[in-house]
Amino acid sequence: MAAIYSLYIINKSGGLIYYKDYGSAGRMDTNDSLRVASLWHSMHAISQQLSPVSGCSGIELLQADTFDLHCFQSLTGTKFFVVCEPGTQHMESLLKFIYELYTDYVLKNPFYEMEMPIRCELFDINLSQAVQKDRVALLGR
Amino acid sequence: MAPVGPRSGEAIFASVERVNAELFTLTYGAIVRQLLTDLEEVEEVNKQLDQMGYNIGIRLIDEFLAKSNVSRCVDFKETAEVIAKVGFKMFLGVTASVTNWDAEGTCCNIVLEDNPLVDFVELPDTCQGLYYCNILSGVIRGALEMVSMKTEVTWVRDMLRGDDVFELQVKLLKQVPEEYPYKDDE
């Protein structure tokens, strides 16, 4: 079954607030992950300007030979994107689910400072459960 | 998987975990009383309640968007309707209505017939300038700011001051979409 390589969450200014990798493919050190995050933030913004269709809200899917990148942007500007094996199913539902986990375990934590890196254990625990392969399949029902 | 449409306030309210209404009313009352004791000035308390509401609103908006699945509103009129019908229903269990639109469609009033924050509350003479529910104006202002709308939210009618309903005026000051900064001189 197709696998998820990594998950990124970036705040509305393009700063990386969460990075988790799930496989050996595409594992990155801190600096590289920060670079990918700001690169993606810029690409996403530019794509909105370049789009021939008006009212475009940015790139949702990037397909390459060795990976797919699915991106979800909330109306508040926070972007959740996942790098996965080409052809992985149900990534959009997974991203929406991760958004819900974010609104619960991160935003409702009164000690979490907005726009800052996420250091919430409950978020990590619930996220790991969500990303497990069998759970991802359930999201697609 | 087919895209899920927006959910009604009723449906979301029924699906989330709820807390005892008396506990909610008592907790809010305790907050207001403590602020009055600490700050003494009614104006200061109003400001503090608004600030607290703002801090709640900036976090609440994502919760609202995640649970309700609403898509981007076309104009401010739709925004106000969504706040009144889905937002208030989802978080306070009450339905509000939108009235009194101005000509440009940037200013309206939201009317609440029912308000769980003020159950059992009466304002004494010493607190006549107090907007007891000022946290609500902060919540709306904070939430809208996170979706690029700068607004001004003020109380028009307040049942604790003798009126028959609670009425908030929500005025859109400006839309501030996130702009990617381009350097023109290069």
Short mmCIF file of N, CA and C in Angstrom, two decimals, chain A:
data_model
loop_
_atom_site.label_atom_id
_atom_site.label_comp_id
_atom_site.label_asym_id
_atom_site.label_seq_id
_atom_site.Cartn_x
_atom_site.Cartn_y
_atom_site.Cartn_z
N MET A 1 0.84 -1.20 0.00
CA MET A 1 0.00 0.00 0.00
C MET A 1 0.87 1.25 0.00
N ALA A 2 0.42 2.27 -0.72
CA ALA A 2 1.23 3.48 -0.90
C ALA A 2 1.53 4.16 0.44
N ALA A 3 2.68 4.79 0.50
CA ALA A 3 3.14 5.33 1.78
C ALA A 3 3.29 6.83 1.78
N ILE A 4 3.19 7.38 2.98
CA ILE A 4 3.41 8.81 3.17
C ILE A 4 4.87 9.01 3.54
N TYR A 5 5.52 9.96 2.89
CA TYR A 5 6.92 10.21 3.19
C TYR A 5 7.07 11.27 4.27
N SER A 6 6.34 12.37 4.14
CA SER A 6 6.47 13.42 5.16
C SER A 6 5.28 14.37 5.15
N LEU A 7 5.14 15.06 6.28
CA LEU A 7 4.06 16.03 6.48
C LEU A 7 4.66 17.36 6.89
N TYR A 8 4.17 18.45 6.29
CA TYR A 8 4.62 19.79 6.66
C TYR A 8 3.41 20.63 7.01
N ILE A 9 3.56 21.48 8.01
CA ILE A 9 2.52 22.49 8.27
C ILE A 9 3.22 23.84 8.27
N ILE A 10 2.71 24.78 7.44
CA ILE A 10 3.32 26.10 7.42
C ILE A 10 2.29 27.17 7.78
N ASN A 11 2.76 28.18 8.52
CA ASN A 11 1.84 29.23 8.96
C ASN A 11 1.61 30.22 7.82
N LYS A 12 0.77 31.23 8.08
CA LYS A 12 0.37 32.11 6.98
C LYS A 12 1.52 32.95 6.44
N SER A 13 2.61 33.11 7.20
CA SER A 13 3.76 33.87 6.68
C SER A 13 4.77 32.96 5.99
N GLY A 14 4.50 31.67 5.92
CA GLY A 14 5.40 30.77 5.22
C GLY A 14 6.42 30.08 6.11
N GLY A 15 6.35 30.31 7.40
CA GLY A 15 7.29 29.66 8.30
C GLY A 15 6.86 28.25 8.63
N LEU A 16 7.83 27.35 8.71
CA LEU A 16 7.51 25.95 9.02
C LEU A 16 7.19 25.83 10.50
N ILE A 17 6.00 25.33 10.80
CA ILE A 17 5.66 25.14 12.21
C ILE A 17 5.60 23.68 12.61
N TYR A 18 5.59 22.78 11.61
CA TYR A 18 5.58 21.37 11.94
C TYR A 18 6.14 20.57 10.79
N TYR A 19 7.04 19.63 11.10
CA TYR A 19 7.57 18.74 10.07
C TYR A 19 7.71 17.35 10.67
N LYS A 20 7.22 16.36 9.94
CA LYS A 20 7.36 14.98 10.42
C LYS A 20 7.65 14.11 9.22
N ASP A 21 8.68 13.27 9.32
CA ASP A 21 8.87 12.35 8.21
C ASP A 21 8.56 10.94 8.65
N TYR A 22 8.04 10.18 7.73
CA TYR A 22 7.55 8.85 8.04
C TYR A 22 8.30 7.74 7.34
N GLY A 23 9.27 8.06 6.54
CA GLY A 23 9.98 6.99 5.84
C GLY A 23 11.39 7.41 5.60
N SER A 24 12.20 6.54 5.09
CA SER A 24 13.59 6.90 4.84
C SER A 24 13.69 7.71 3.56
N ALA A 25 12.73 7.54 2.65
CA ALA A 25 12.75 8.30 1.40
C ALA A 25 12.47 9.77 1.71
N GLY A 26 13.34 10.65 1.25
CA GLY A 26 13.08 12.07 1.40
C GLY A 26 13.21 12.61 2.81
N ARG A 27 13.95 11.90 3.65
CA ARG A 27 14.14 12.45 5.00
C ARG A 27 15.08 13.65 4.92
N MET A 28 14.77 14.71 5.69
CA MET A 28 15.58 15.93 5.60
C MET A 28 15.99 16.44 6.95
N ASP A 29 17.10 17.16 6.95
CA ASP A 29 17.49 17.80 8.22
C ASP A 29 16.71 19.10 8.38
N THR A 30 16.86 19.76 9.51
CA THR A 30 16.05 20.95 9.84
C THR A 30 16.15 22.02 8.77
N ASN A 31 17.38 22.34 8.35
CA ASN A 31 17.55 23.43 7.39
C ASN A 31 16.85 23.15 6.08
N ASP A 32 17.02 21.89 5.59
CA ASP A 32 16.38 21.55 4.32
C ASP A 32 14.87 21.61 4.42
N SER A 33 14.34 21.16 5.55
CA SER A 33 12.88 21.18 5.68
C SER A 33 12.37 22.61 5.72
N LEU A 34 13.12 23.51 6.35
CA LEU A 34 12.74 24.93 6.37
C LEU A 34 12.75 25.50 4.96
N ARG A 35 13.77 25.10 4.19
CA ARG A 35 13.87 25.59 2.81
C ARG A 35 12.72 25.10 1.97
N VAL A 36 12.38 23.83 2.09
CA VAL A 36 11.26 23.28 1.32
C VAL A 36 9.99 24.02 1.69
N ALA A 37 9.80 24.27 2.95
CA ALA A 37 8.59 24.94 3.41
C ALA A 37 8.47 26.34 2.80
N SER A 38 9.52 27.14 2.88
CA SER A 38 9.40 28.49 2.33
C SER A 38 9.33 28.45 0.82
N LEU A 39 9.99 27.48 0.20
CA LEU A 39 9.89 27.33 -1.25
C LEU A 39 8.45 27.03 -1.65
N TRP A 40 7.85 26.09 -0.93
CA TRP A 40 6.47 25.74 -1.25
C TRP A 40 5.53 26.91 -1.02
N HIS A 41 5.76 27.65 0.05
CA HIS A 41 4.92 28.82 0.35
C HIS A 41 4.95 29.80 -0.81
N SER A 42 6.16 30.07 -1.33
CA SER A 42 6.30 30.99 -2.45
C SER A 42 5.65 30.43 -3.71
N MET A 43 5.92 29.16 -4.01
CA MET A 43 5.33 28.53 -5.20
C MET A 43 3.82 28.62 -5.17
N HIS A 44 3.28 28.35 -3.98
CA HIS A 44 1.83 28.35 -3.81
C HIS A 44 1.27 29.73 -4.09
N ALA A 45 1.95 30.75 -3.56
CA ALA A 45 1.48 32.12 -3.75
C ALA A 45 1.59 32.53 -5.22
N ILE A 46 2.70 32.18 -5.85
CA ILE A 46 2.90 32.54 -7.25
C ILE A 46 1.88 31.84 -8.14
N SER A 47 1.58 30.58 -7.82
CA SER A 47 0.62 29.84 -8.65
C SER A 47 -0.74 30.51 -8.64
N GLN A 48 -1.11 31.14 -7.51
CA GLN A 48 -2.39 31.82 -7.46
C GLN A 48 -2.41 33.00 -8.43
N GLN A 49 -1.27 33.68 -8.54
CA GLN A 49 -1.18 34.84 -9.43
C GLN A 49 -1.13 34.42 -10.88
N LEU A 50 -0.46 33.29 -11.15
CA LEU A 50 -0.26 32.85 -12.52
C LEU A 50 -1.46 32.15 -13.12
N SER A 51 -2.36 31.71 -12.25
CA SER A 51 -3.44 30.85 -12.74
C SER A 51 -4.29 31.54 -13.80
N PRO A 52 -4.58 30.85 -14.91
CA PRO A 52 -5.45 31.42 -15.94
C PRO A 52 -6.90 31.49 -15.48
N VAL A 53 -7.23 30.73 -14.44
CA VAL A 53 -8.59 30.73 -13.92
C VAL A 53 -8.68 31.73 -12.78
N SER A 54 -9.69 32.59 -12.79
CA SER A 54 -9.79 33.57 -11.69
C SER A 54 -10.32 32.88 -10.45
N GLY A 55 -9.96 33.41 -9.29
CA GLY A 55 -10.43 32.82 -8.04
C GLY A 55 -9.70 31.55 -7.68
N CYS A 56 -8.51 31.37 -8.24
CA CYS A 56 -7.73 30.18 -7.93
C CYS A 56 -7.16 30.29 -6.53
N SER A 57 -7.22 29.19 -5.78
CA SER A 57 -6.72 29.24 -4.41
C SER A 57 -5.39 28.56 -4.26
N GLY A 58 -4.67 28.29 -5.35
CA GLY A 58 -3.33 27.74 -5.23
C GLY A 58 -3.24 26.27 -5.56
N ILE A 59 -2.00 25.77 -5.59
CA ILE A 59 -1.73 24.38 -5.99
C ILE A 59 -2.31 23.41 -4.96
N GLU A 60 -3.05 22.41 -5.45
CA GLU A 60 -3.57 21.38 -4.55
C GLU A 60 -2.81 20.08 -4.71
N LEU A 61 -2.30 19.84 -5.91
CA LEU A 61 -1.61 18.58 -6.16
C LEU A 61 -0.45 18.79 -7.09
N LEU A 62 0.70 18.23 -6.71
CA LEU A 62 1.88 18.26 -7.56
C LEU A 62 2.27 16.81 -7.79
N GLN A 63 2.33 16.41 -9.07
CA GLN A 63 2.68 15.01 -9.33
C GLN A 63 4.03 14.94 -10.02
N ALA A 64 4.92 14.15 -9.44
CA ALA A 64 6.25 13.97 -10.04
C ALA A 64 6.48 12.48 -10.23
N ASP A 65 7.65 12.13 -10.78
CA ASP A 65 7.93 10.71 -11.04
C ASP A 65 8.03 9.91 -9.76
N THR A 66 8.71 10.48 -8.75
CA THR A 66 8.98 9.69 -7.56
C THR A 66 8.12 10.05 -6.36
N PHE A 67 7.30 11.11 -6.48
CA PHE A 67 6.44 11.46 -5.35
C PHE A 67 5.23 12.28 -5.82
N ASP A 68 4.22 12.34 -4.96
CA ASP A 68 3.09 13.25 -5.14
C ASP A 68 3.12 14.22 -3.97
N LEU A 69 2.68 15.44 -4.18
CA LEU A 69 2.59 16.38 -3.08
C LEU A 69 1.16 16.92 -3.06
N HIS A 70 0.45 16.64 -1.97
CA HIS A 70 -0.92 17.14 -1.82
C HIS A 70 -0.89 18.29 -0.83
N CYS A 71 -1.59 19.37 -1.16
CA CYS A 71 -1.58 20.53 -0.29
C CYS A 71 -3.00 20.98 0.03
N PHE A 72 -3.22 21.34 1.29
CA PHE A 72 -4.51 21.90 1.68
C PHE A 72 -4.26 23.22 2.38
N GLN A 73 -4.91 24.27 1.92
CA GLN A 73 -4.76 25.56 2.59
C GLN A 73 -6.09 25.95 3.23
N SER A 74 -6.06 26.24 4.53
CA SER A 74 -7.28 26.66 5.18
C SER A 74 -7.56 28.11 4.80
N LEU A 75 -8.78 28.57 5.05
CA LEU A 75 -9.14 29.95 4.72
C LEU A 75 -8.38 30.95 5.58
N THR A 76 -7.72 30.45 6.65
CA THR A 76 -6.92 31.34 7.48
C THR A 76 -5.47 31.40 7.02
N GLY A 77 -5.12 30.69 5.95
CA GLY A 77 -3.78 30.80 5.39
C GLY A 77 -2.80 29.74 5.84
N THR A 78 -3.19 28.88 6.75
CA THR A 78 -2.30 27.81 7.19
C THR A 78 -2.31 26.70 6.15
N LYS A 79 -1.10 26.24 5.76
CA LYS A 79 -1.03 25.20 4.73
C LYS A 79 -0.57 23.86 5.32
N PHE A 80 -1.25 22.81 4.92
CA PHE A 80 -0.88 21.47 5.34
C PHE A 80 -0.51 20.72 4.08
N PHE A 81 0.72 20.24 3.96
CA PHE A 81 1.00 19.44 2.78
C PHE A 81 1.78 18.18 3.10
N VAL A 82 1.49 17.17 2.31
CA VAL A 82 2.04 15.85 2.54
C VAL A 82 2.74 15.37 1.28
N VAL A 83 3.95 14.84 1.43
CA VAL A 83 4.71 14.26 0.33
C VAL A 83 4.55 12.77 0.43
N CYS A 84 4.06 12.15 -0.65
CA CYS A 84 3.79 10.71 -0.54
C CYS A 84 4.18 10.00 -1.83
N GLU A 85 4.07 8.67 -1.79
CA GLU A 85 4.37 7.84 -2.94
C GLU A 85 3.38 8.16 -4.05
N PRO A 86 3.80 8.15 -5.31
CA PRO A 86 2.87 8.45 -6.39
C PRO A 86 1.67 7.51 -6.35
N GLY A 87 0.49 8.08 -6.50
CA GLY A 87 -0.70 7.25 -6.54
C GLY A 87 -1.34 6.97 -5.19
N THR A 88 -0.84 7.57 -4.13
CA THR A 88 -1.44 7.33 -2.81
C THR A 88 -2.85 7.91 -2.77
N GLN A 89 -3.78 7.12 -2.26
CA GLN A 89 -5.18 7.55 -2.20
C GLN A 89 -5.51 8.28 -0.91
N HIS A 90 -6.62 9.01 -0.92
CA HIS A 90 -7.23 9.61 0.27
C HIS A 90 -6.39 10.68 0.96
N MET A 91 -5.44 11.27 0.24
CA MET A 91 -4.61 12.26 0.92
C MET A 91 -5.40 13.53 1.26
N GLU A 92 -6.39 13.89 0.43
CA GLU A 92 -7.17 15.10 0.72
C GLU A 92 -7.93 14.93 2.03
N SER A 93 -8.54 13.75 2.21
CA SER A 93 -9.28 13.51 3.46
C SER A 93 -8.33 13.49 4.64
N LEU A 94 -7.12 12.94 4.41
CA LEU A 94 -6.15 12.91 5.50
C LEU A 94 -5.77 14.33 5.90
N LEU A 95 -5.56 15.18 4.90
CA LEU A 95 -5.18 16.57 5.21
C LEU A 95 -6.31 17.28 5.95
N LYS A 96 -7.54 17.05 5.54
CA LYS A 96 -8.67 17.68 6.25
C LYS A 96 -8.75 17.17 7.68
N PHE A 97 -8.45 15.89 7.86
CA PHE A 97 -8.48 15.31 9.19
C PHE A 97 -7.37 15.90 10.05
N ILE A 98 -6.20 16.08 9.45
CA ILE A 98 -5.08 16.69 10.17
C ILE A 98 -5.43 18.13 10.55
N TYR A 99 -6.15 18.81 9.68
CA TYR A 99 -6.62 20.17 10.00
C TYR A 99 -7.49 20.14 11.25
N GLU A 100 -8.36 19.14 11.33
CA GLU A 100 -9.21 19.03 12.53
C GLU A 100 -8.38 18.73 13.76
N LEU A 101 -7.37 17.88 13.63
CA LEU A 101 -6.48 17.59 14.77
C LEU A 101 -5.75 18.86 15.20
N TYR A 102 -5.35 19.67 14.21
CA TYR A 102 -4.68 20.94 14.49
C TYR A 102 -5.60 21.87 15.27
N THR A 103 -6.88 21.98 14.82
CA THR A 103 -7.80 22.88 15.53
C THR A 103 -8.06 22.38 16.94
N ASP A 104 -8.01 21.07 17.15
CA ASP A 104 -8.24 20.54 18.50
C ASP A 104 -7.00 20.64 19.37
N TYR A 105 -5.96 19.87 19.01
CA TYR A 105 -4.83 19.71 19.94
C TYR A 105 -3.81 20.83 19.91
N VAL A 106 -3.83 21.66 18.89
CA VAL A 106 -2.87 22.75 18.86
C VAL A 106 -3.55 24.05 19.26
N LEU A 107 -4.59 24.44 18.53
CA LEU A 107 -5.23 25.73 18.79
C LEU A 107 -5.94 25.79 20.12
N LYS A 108 -6.45 24.66 20.57
CA LYS A 108 -7.17 24.72 21.85
C LYS A 108 -6.23 24.59 23.03
N ASN A 109 -4.95 24.40 22.77
CA ASN A 109 -3.97 24.38 23.85
C ASN A 109 -3.66 25.84 24.18
N PRO A 110 -4.03 26.31 25.36
CA PRO A 110 -3.82 27.72 25.67
C PRO A 110 -2.36 28.13 25.76
N PHE A 111 -1.46 27.15 25.89
CA PHE A 111 -0.05 27.48 25.98
C PHE A 111 0.64 27.47 24.63
N TYR A 112 -0.10 27.13 23.60
CA TYR A 112 0.48 27.18 22.26
C TYR A 112 0.39 28.62 21.76
N GLU A 113 1.53 29.16 21.30
CA GLU A 113 1.51 30.53 20.76
C GLU A 113 1.24 30.47 19.27
N MET A 114 0.32 31.30 18.83
CA MET A 114 -0.08 31.28 17.41
C MET A 114 1.12 31.53 16.51
N GLU A 115 1.15 30.84 15.39
CA GLU A 115 2.18 30.97 14.35
C GLU A 115 3.55 30.42 14.76
N MET A 116 3.67 29.90 15.97
CA MET A 116 4.96 29.37 16.44
C MET A 116 5.06 27.87 16.15
N PRO A 117 6.27 27.30 16.20
CA PRO A 117 6.39 25.85 15.98
C PRO A 117 5.52 25.06 16.96
N ILE A 118 4.95 24.00 16.43
CA ILE A 118 4.03 23.18 17.23
C ILE A 118 4.82 22.20 18.08
N ARG A 119 4.63 22.31 19.39
CA ARG A 119 5.27 21.33 20.29
C ARG A 119 4.18 20.80 21.22
N CYS A 120 3.22 20.10 20.63
CA CYS A 120 2.11 19.59 21.42
C CYS A 120 2.08 18.08 21.33
N GLU A 121 2.33 17.43 22.46
CA GLU A 121 2.43 15.99 22.46
C GLU A 121 1.14 15.30 22.01
N LEU A 122 0.01 15.84 22.47
CA LEU A 122 -1.27 15.24 22.09
C LEU A 122 -1.46 15.28 20.58
N PHE A 123 -1.00 16.36 19.97
CA PHE A 123 -1.10 16.46 18.52
C PHE A 123 -0.26 15.37 17.87
N ASP A 124 0.98 15.17 18.37
CA ASP A 124 1.86 14.14 17.81
C ASP A 124 1.24 12.76 17.92
N ILE A 125 0.70 12.46 19.09
CA ILE A 125 0.13 11.13 19.32
C ILE A 125 -1.03 10.87 18.37
N ASN A 126 -1.96 11.83 18.32
CA ASN A 126 -3.13 11.63 17.46
C ASN A 126 -2.76 11.62 15.99
N LEU A 127 -1.75 12.38 15.64
CA LEU A 127 -1.31 12.42 14.25
C LEU A 127 -0.73 11.07 13.84
N SER A 128 0.12 10.49 14.71
CA SER A 128 0.69 9.17 14.37
C SER A 128 -0.39 8.14 14.15
N GLN A 129 -1.42 8.21 15.00
CA GLN A 129 -2.52 7.25 14.83
C GLN A 129 -3.21 7.45 13.49
N ALA A 130 -3.40 8.72 13.12
CA ALA A 130 -4.13 9.02 11.89
C ALA A 130 -3.36 8.58 10.66
N VAL A 131 -2.04 8.66 10.73
CA VAL A 131 -1.24 8.40 9.55
C VAL A 131 -0.97 6.91 9.31
N GLN A 132 -1.24 6.11 10.30
CA GLN A 132 -1.04 4.67 10.10
C GLN A 132 -1.86 4.18 8.92
N LYS A 133 -1.31 3.27 8.16
CA LYS A 133 -1.89 2.89 6.88
C LYS A 133 -3.35 2.50 6.94
N ASP A 134 -3.71 1.67 7.90
CA ASP A 134 -5.10 1.21 7.92
C ASP A 134 -6.07 2.33 8.25
N ARG A 135 -5.59 3.31 9.03
CA ARG A 135 -6.47 4.43 9.36
C ARG A 135 -6.72 5.30 8.14
N VAL A 136 -5.68 5.45 7.31
CA VAL A 136 -5.83 6.30 6.13
C VAL A 136 -6.90 5.73 5.21
N ALA A 137 -6.91 4.39 5.10
CA ALA A 137 -7.91 3.75 4.25
C ALA A 137 -9.32 4.02 4.76
N LEU A 138 -9.47 4.03 6.09
CA LEU A 138 -10.79 4.28 6.68
C LEU A 138 -11.30 5.67 6.36
N LEU A 139 -10.39 6.62 6.22
CA LEU A 139 -10.79 8.00 5.95
C LEU A 139 -11.45 8.13 4.58
N GLY A 140 -11.14 7.19 3.71
CA GLY A 140 -11.64 7.30 2.35
C GLY A 140 -13.01 6.70 2.13
N ARG A 141 -13.64 6.23 3.20
CA ARG A 141 -14.93 5.53 2.99
C ARG A 141 -16.06 6.50 2.64
#
